[in-house]
mmCIF file of C-alpha atoms in Angstrom:
data_model
loop_
_atom_site.group_PDB
_atom_site.id
_atom_site.type_symbol
_atom_site.label_atom_id
_atom_site.label_comp_id
_atom_site.label_asym_id
_atom_site.label_seq_id
_atom_site.Cartn_x
_atom_site.Cartn_y
_atom_site.Cartn_z
ATOM 1 C CA UNK A 1497 -8.726 -9.925 10.901
ATOM 2 C CA UNK A 1498 -6.116 -7.482 10.905
ATOM 3 C CA UNK A 1499 -5.608 -4.263 12.799
ATOM 4 C CA UNK A 1500 -2.431 -2.021 12.725
ATOM 5 C CA UNK A 1501 -2.151 1.086 14.654
ATOM 6 C CA UNK A 1502 0.614 3.713 14.184
ATOM 7 C CA UNK A 1503 0.872 7.354 15.498
ATOM 8 C CA UNK A 1504 -0.850 9.819 13.113
ATOM 9 C CA UNK A 1505 1.982 12.293 13.119
ATOM 10 C CA UNK A 1506 5.434 12.539 14.347
ATOM 11 C CA UNK A 1507 7.648 15.739 14.036
ATOM 12 C CA UNK A 1508 11.542 15.748 14.339
ATOM 13 C CA UNK A 1509 14.777 17.974 13.920
ATOM 14 C CA UNK A 1510 16.937 17.367 10.968
ATOM 15 C CA UNK A 1511 20.215 15.303 11.768
ATOM 16 C CA UNK A 1512 18.153 13.810 14.617
ATOM 17 C CA UNK A 1513 16.880 9.912 15.262
ATOM 18 C CA UNK A 1514 13.248 9.196 14.910
ATOM 19 C CA UNK A 1515 11.115 5.674 15.734
ATOM 20 C CA UNK A 1516 7.766 5.411 13.903
ATOM 21 C CA UNK A 1517 6.088 2.440 15.706
ATOM 22 C CA UNK A 1518 3.694 -0.142 14.477
ATOM 23 C CA UNK A 1519 1.179 -2.298 16.635
ATOM 24 C CA UNK A 1520 -0.828 -4.967 15.392
ATOM 25 C CA UNK A 1521 -3.483 -7.252 16.253
ATOM 26 C CA UNK A 1522 -3.556 -10.092 13.723
ATOM 27 C CA UNK A 1523 -4.584 -13.468 13.407
ATOM 28 C CA UNK A 1524 -1.380 -14.420 11.654
ATOM 29 C CA UNK A 1525 0.938 -12.818 9.235
ATOM 30 C CA UNK A 1526 4.124 -13.649 6.967
ATOM 31 C CA UNK A 1527 5.898 -10.346 7.770
ATOM 32 C CA UNK A 1528 5.892 -6.838 8.258
ATOM 33 C CA UNK A 1529 6.795 -4.173 5.544
ATOM 34 C CA UNK A 1530 7.468 -0.471 5.519
ATOM 35 C CA UNK A 1531 6.418 1.955 2.725
ATOM 36 C CA UNK A 1532 7.071 5.878 2.462
ATOM 37 C CA UNK A 1533 4.917 7.875 0.856
ATOM 38 C CA UNK A 1534 5.606 12.021 -0.151
ATOM 39 C CA UNK A 1535 2.665 14.040 -0.421
ATOM 40 C CA UNK A 1536 1.143 13.618 -3.715
ATOM 41 C CA UNK A 1537 3.178 10.684 -4.784
ATOM 42 C CA UNK A 1538 2.806 6.961 -4.634
ATOM 43 C CA UNK A 1539 4.021 4.655 -1.695
ATOM 44 C CA UNK A 1540 7.160 3.191 -2.247
ATOM 45 C CA UNK A 1541 8.716 -0.071 -0.854
ATOM 46 C CA UNK A 1542 11.334 0.585 2.069
ATOM 47 C CA UNK A 1543 12.004 -2.916 4.246
ATOM 48 C CA UNK A 1544 10.699 -6.124 5.145
ATOM 49 C CA UNK A 1545 10.870 -8.103 8.314
ATOM 50 C CA UNK A 1546 10.303 -11.650 8.216
ATOM 51 C CA UNK A 1547 11.547 -12.817 11.086
ATOM 52 C CA UNK A 1548 11.934 -10.883 14.715
ATOM 53 C CA UNK A 1549 14.893 -8.528 15.112
ATOM 54 C CA UNK A 1550 16.372 -5.846 13.248
ATOM 55 C CA UNK A 1551 17.097 -5.254 9.592
ATOM 56 C CA UNK A 1552 19.322 -2.524 8.347
ATOM 57 C CA UNK A 1553 19.340 -0.564 5.137
ATOM 58 C CA UNK A 1554 21.068 2.505 5.137
ATOM 59 C CA UNK A 1555 20.034 5.178 7.035
ATOM 60 C CA UNK A 1556 16.946 3.260 8.119
ATOM 61 C CA UNK A 1557 16.261 0.374 9.864
ATOM 62 C CA UNK A 1558 13.364 -1.830 10.780
ATOM 63 C CA UNK A 1559 12.335 -4.316 13.744
ATOM 64 C CA UNK A 1560 9.684 -6.934 14.484
ATOM 65 C CA UNK A 1561 8.829 -8.594 17.691
ATOM 66 C CA UNK A 1562 6.171 -11.155 17.200
ATOM 67 C CA UNK A 1563 5.754 -12.028 20.603
ATOM 68 C CA UNK A 1564 5.111 -8.184 21.240
ATOM 69 C CA UNK A 1565 3.144 -7.678 18.326
ATOM 70 C CA UNK A 1566 5.166 -4.538 17.782
ATOM 71 C CA UNK A 1567 7.340 -3.178 15.049
ATOM 72 C CA UNK A 1568 9.220 -0.110 14.123
ATOM 73 C CA UNK A 1569 10.859 1.787 11.800
ATOM 74 C CA UNK A 1570 13.903 3.948 12.834
ATOM 75 C CA UNK A 1571 15.284 6.790 10.659
ATOM 76 C CA UNK A 1572 18.956 7.919 11.651
ATOM 77 C CA UNK A 1573 20.293 11.324 10.367
ATOM 78 C CA UNK A 1574 17.192 12.956 9.324
ATOM 79 C CA UNK A 1575 16.943 14.791 6.519
ATOM 80 C CA UNK A 1576 14.454 17.358 5.089
ATOM 81 C CA UNK A 1577 13.688 14.736 2.370
ATOM 82 C CA UNK A 1578 12.653 12.531 4.790
ATOM 83 C CA UNK A 1579 9.539 14.329 5.726
ATOM 84 C CA UNK A 1580 6.437 11.809 4.048
ATOM 85 C CA UNK A 1581 3.940 9.559 5.543
ATOM 86 C CA UNK A 1582 5.187 5.873 6.473
ATOM 87 C CA UNK A 1583 2.944 2.967 6.612
ATOM 88 C CA UNK A 1584 3.478 -0.593 8.158
ATOM 89 C CA UNK A 1585 1.682 -3.315 6.107
ATOM 90 C CA UNK A 1586 1.196 -7.095 6.755
ATOM 91 C CA UNK A 1587 0.568 -9.848 4.675
ATOM 92 C CA UNK A 1588 -2.233 -12.205 5.552
ATOM 93 C CA UNK A 1589 -1.456 -15.797 6.465
ATOM 94 C CA UNK A 1590 -4.723 -17.362 5.754
ATOM 95 C CA UNK A 1591 -4.828 -15.238 2.384
ATOM 96 C CA UNK A 1592 -1.176 -14.389 1.662
ATOM 97 C CA UNK A 1593 -2.294 -12.387 -1.497
ATOM 98 C CA UNK A 1594 -4.013 -10.049 0.589
ATOM 99 C CA UNK A 1595 -1.998 -7.044 2.000
ATOM 100 C CA UNK A 1596 -3.229 -5.010 5.137
ATOM 101 C CA UNK A 1597 -2.016 -1.319 5.701
ATOM 102 C CA UNK A 1598 -2.112 0.789 8.815
ATOM 103 C CA UNK A 1599 -3.250 4.272 8.516
ATOM 104 C CA UNK A 1600 0.127 5.636 8.493
ATOM 105 C CA UNK A 1601 2.357 8.041 10.305
ATOM 106 C CA UNK A 1602 3.368 11.624 8.907
ATOM 107 C CA UNK A 1603 6.665 12.674 9.472
ATOM 108 C CA UNK A 1604 7.570 16.047 9.773
ATOM 109 C CA UNK A 1605 11.048 16.760 9.793
ATOM 110 C CA UNK A 1606 12.160 20.752 10.748
ATOM 111 C CA UNK A 1607 15.273 22.464 9.789
ATOM 112 C CA UNK B 307 11.313 1.824 -11.360
ATOM 113 C CA UNK B 308 8.925 -0.485 -12.193
ATOM 114 C CA UNK B 309 6.752 0.113 -15.229
ATOM 115 C CA UNK B 310 3.468 0.539 -13.789
ATOM 116 C CA UNK B 311 0.794 3.243 -15.519
ATOM 117 C CA UNK B 312 -2.880 4.153 -14.486
ATOM 118 C CA UNK B 313 -5.244 6.048 -16.530
ATOM 119 C CA UNK B 314 -7.288 8.716 -16.174
ATOM 120 C CA UNK B 315 -4.964 10.408 -13.492
ATOM 121 C CA UNK B 316 -7.569 12.572 -12.556
ATOM 122 C CA UNK B 317 -11.483 12.395 -13.196
ATOM 123 C CA UNK B 318 -14.324 14.300 -11.815
ATOM 124 C CA UNK B 319 -17.619 12.566 -12.474
ATOM 125 C CA UNK B 320 -21.118 12.465 -11.447
ATOM 126 C CA UNK B 321 -23.248 10.653 -9.087
ATOM 127 C CA UNK B 322 -24.551 7.359 -10.790
ATOM 128 C CA UNK B 323 -22.305 7.256 -13.928
ATOM 129 C CA UNK B 324 -19.993 4.233 -14.574
ATOM 130 C CA UNK B 325 -16.183 4.776 -14.390
ATOM 131 C CA UNK B 326 -13.513 2.691 -15.274
ATOM 132 C CA UNK B 327 -9.833 2.932 -14.030
ATOM 133 C CA UNK B 328 -6.945 1.353 -16.079
ATOM 134 C CA UNK B 329 -4.053 -0.045 -14.379
ATOM 135 C CA UNK B 330 -1.281 -1.098 -17.183
ATOM 136 C CA UNK B 331 2.022 -2.801 -16.187
ATOM 137 C CA UNK B 332 5.121 -3.839 -18.587
ATOM 138 C CA UNK B 333 6.843 -6.299 -15.765
ATOM 139 C CA UNK B 334 5.039 -9.145 -16.479
ATOM 140 C CA UNK B 335 4.423 -9.487 -12.873
ATOM 141 C CA UNK B 336 1.678 -12.050 -11.944
ATOM 142 C CA UNK B 337 -0.061 -10.155 -8.838
ATOM 143 C CA UNK B 338 -2.006 -6.966 -9.510
ATOM 144 C CA UNK B 339 -4.138 -4.925 -6.837
ATOM 145 C CA UNK B 340 -6.512 -2.151 -6.475
ATOM 146 C CA UNK B 341 -6.447 0.216 -3.340
ATOM 147 C CA UNK B 342 -8.038 3.227 -2.442
ATOM 148 C CA UNK B 343 -6.523 6.091 -0.155
ATOM 149 C CA UNK B 344 -8.549 8.043 2.042
ATOM 150 C CA UNK B 345 -7.397 10.481 4.878
ATOM 151 C CA UNK B 346 -7.084 8.550 8.313
ATOM 152 C CA UNK B 347 -7.706 5.009 6.677
ATOM 153 C CA UNK B 348 -3.996 4.504 4.727
ATOM 154 C CA UNK B 349 -4.472 2.160 1.796
ATOM 155 C CA UNK B 350 -7.491 -0.139 1.693
ATOM 156 C CA UNK B 351 -7.383 -3.034 -0.791
ATOM 157 C CA UNK B 352 -10.393 -3.205 -2.959
ATOM 158 C CA UNK B 353 -9.797 -6.287 -5.209
ATOM 159 C CA UNK B 354 -6.660 -8.123 -6.087
ATOM 160 C CA UNK B 355 -5.841 -10.464 -9.297
ATOM 161 C CA UNK B 356 -3.589 -13.551 -8.934
ATOM 162 C CA UNK B 357 -3.336 -14.231 -12.691
ATOM 163 C CA UNK B 358 -5.369 -13.606 -15.927
ATOM 164 C CA UNK B 359 -9.305 -13.751 -15.253
ATOM 165 C CA UNK B 360 -8.252 -14.597 -11.588
ATOM 166 C CA UNK B 361 -9.479 -12.016 -9.075
ATOM 167 C CA UNK B 362 -10.666 -11.987 -5.761
ATOM 168 C CA UNK B 363 -12.322 -9.412 -3.183
ATOM 169 C CA UNK B 364 -10.495 -7.292 -0.638
ATOM 170 C CA UNK B 365 -11.742 -5.394 2.432
ATOM 171 C CA UNK B 366 -13.703 -2.657 0.647
ATOM 172 C CA UNK B 367 -15.092 -4.402 -2.474
ATOM 173 C CA UNK B 368 -18.560 -3.098 -2.360
ATOM 174 C CA UNK B 369 -19.463 -1.437 -5.438
ATOM 175 C CA UNK B 370 -16.614 -2.326 -7.241
ATOM 176 C CA UNK B 371 -15.995 -4.603 -9.879
ATOM 177 C CA UNK B 372 -12.401 -5.855 -11.495
ATOM 178 C CA UNK B 373 -11.580 -7.365 -14.702
ATOM 179 C CA UNK B 374 -8.084 -9.010 -16.056
ATOM 180 C CA UNK B 375 -8.263 -10.350 -19.587
ATOM 181 C CA UNK B 376 -4.396 -10.041 -20.226
ATOM 182 C CA UNK B 377 -1.493 -9.856 -17.665
ATOM 183 C CA UNK B 378 -0.570 -6.404 -18.501
ATOM 184 C CA UNK B 379 -3.895 -4.798 -17.740
ATOM 185 C CA UNK B 380 -6.069 -4.658 -14.543
ATOM 186 C CA UNK B 381 -9.410 -2.700 -14.603
ATOM 187 C CA UNK B 382 -11.534 -1.445 -11.855
ATOM 188 C CA UNK B 383 -15.087 -0.415 -12.411
ATOM 189 C CA UNK B 384 -17.436 1.585 -10.552
ATOM 190 C CA UNK B 385 -20.745 0.655 -12.098
ATOM 191 C CA UNK B 386 -22.573 3.265 -10.631
ATOM 192 C CA UNK B 387 -20.317 6.022 -8.833
ATOM 193 C CA UNK B 388 -21.391 7.342 -5.497
ATOM 194 C CA UNK B 389 -19.960 10.584 -3.349
ATOM 195 C CA UNK B 390 -18.372 7.915 -0.921
ATOM 196 C CA UNK B 391 -16.424 6.502 -3.787
ATOM 197 C CA UNK B 392 -14.397 10.036 -4.097
ATOM 198 C CA UNK B 393 -10.930 8.819 -3.248
ATOM 199 C CA UNK B 394 -7.512 8.260 -4.571
ATOM 200 C CA UNK B 395 -6.804 4.872 -6.192
ATOM 201 C CA UNK B 396 -3.754 3.336 -6.574
ATOM 202 C CA UNK B 397 -2.809 0.134 -8.381
ATOM 203 C CA UNK B 398 0.132 -1.942 -7.193
ATOM 204 C CA UNK B 399 2.075 -5.224 -8.631
ATOM 205 C CA UNK B 400 3.979 -8.084 -7.340
ATOM 206 C CA UNK B 401 5.832 -11.238 -8.265
ATOM 207 C CA UNK B 402 6.962 -14.442 -6.759
ATOM 208 C CA UNK B 403 10.567 -13.093 -6.898
ATOM 209 C CA UNK B 404 9.723 -10.109 -4.656
ATOM 210 C CA UNK B 405 6.519 -11.310 -3.311
ATOM 211 C CA UNK B 406 6.576 -9.263 -0.269
ATOM 212 C CA UNK B 407 7.447 -6.010 -1.972
ATOM 213 C CA UNK B 408 4.688 -4.058 -4.061
ATOM 214 C CA UNK B 409 5.430 -1.495 -6.638
ATOM 215 C CA UNK B 410 2.702 1.284 -6.905
ATOM 216 C CA UNK B 411 1.332 2.892 -9.734
ATOM 217 C CA UNK B 412 1.110 7.110 -9.462
ATOM 218 C CA UNK B 413 -2.442 6.954 -8.410
ATOM 219 C CA UNK B 414 -5.957 8.225 -10.078
ATOM 220 C CA UNK B 415 -7.792 11.096 -8.129
ATOM 221 C CA UNK B 416 -11.660 10.702 -8.559
ATOM 222 C CA UNK B 417 -14.162 13.126 -7.714
ATOM 223 C CA UNK B 418 -17.607 12.045 -7.277
ATOM 224 C CA UNK B 419 -19.976 15.135 -7.449
#
């Protein structure tokens, strides 16, 4: 089975750096993805880590360590518009058509 | 933005009535998915399709059925709605060229009284 755990809520100040963690228990997966969802909106794709290490996309970076069953999303130079929920997700290795999502982390950015 | 729409966007119905939600895409993507989102549970996969007339169950499929007769349309049916099916339903699509990225529709808020 697949189980992904994230903190339910994180608060940070505008301009700061915040890290959102995702720990997982899985029988195997193809990679770790991250999605952003604003209140009332649809999830949108942010990043994907197929291999261990850091992937950088502008102010956002994502990291994966398979040996530690752990990944994180790093948001730098926080802006008010970054206030949203963030979800990690994996694609199952035994049925690669299935995606499994964590319960999400609500990020509150304060001025 | 990926061309994906859902209808209706909001629906209120009564327990025991049938309900059908529609997902329509203009991207010609092979894979389509139905998720439900509830507080504290994130997104949970209900059913998915990997081609016309090819569907399979997700992790919370009980009480739901799906059909895909055309590439662009994926229907989710609640045969007899229950209050536990009150949720926000999202459709998503993906394709082999960007397989690890899913594009989500705007969602349907369903309330079962």
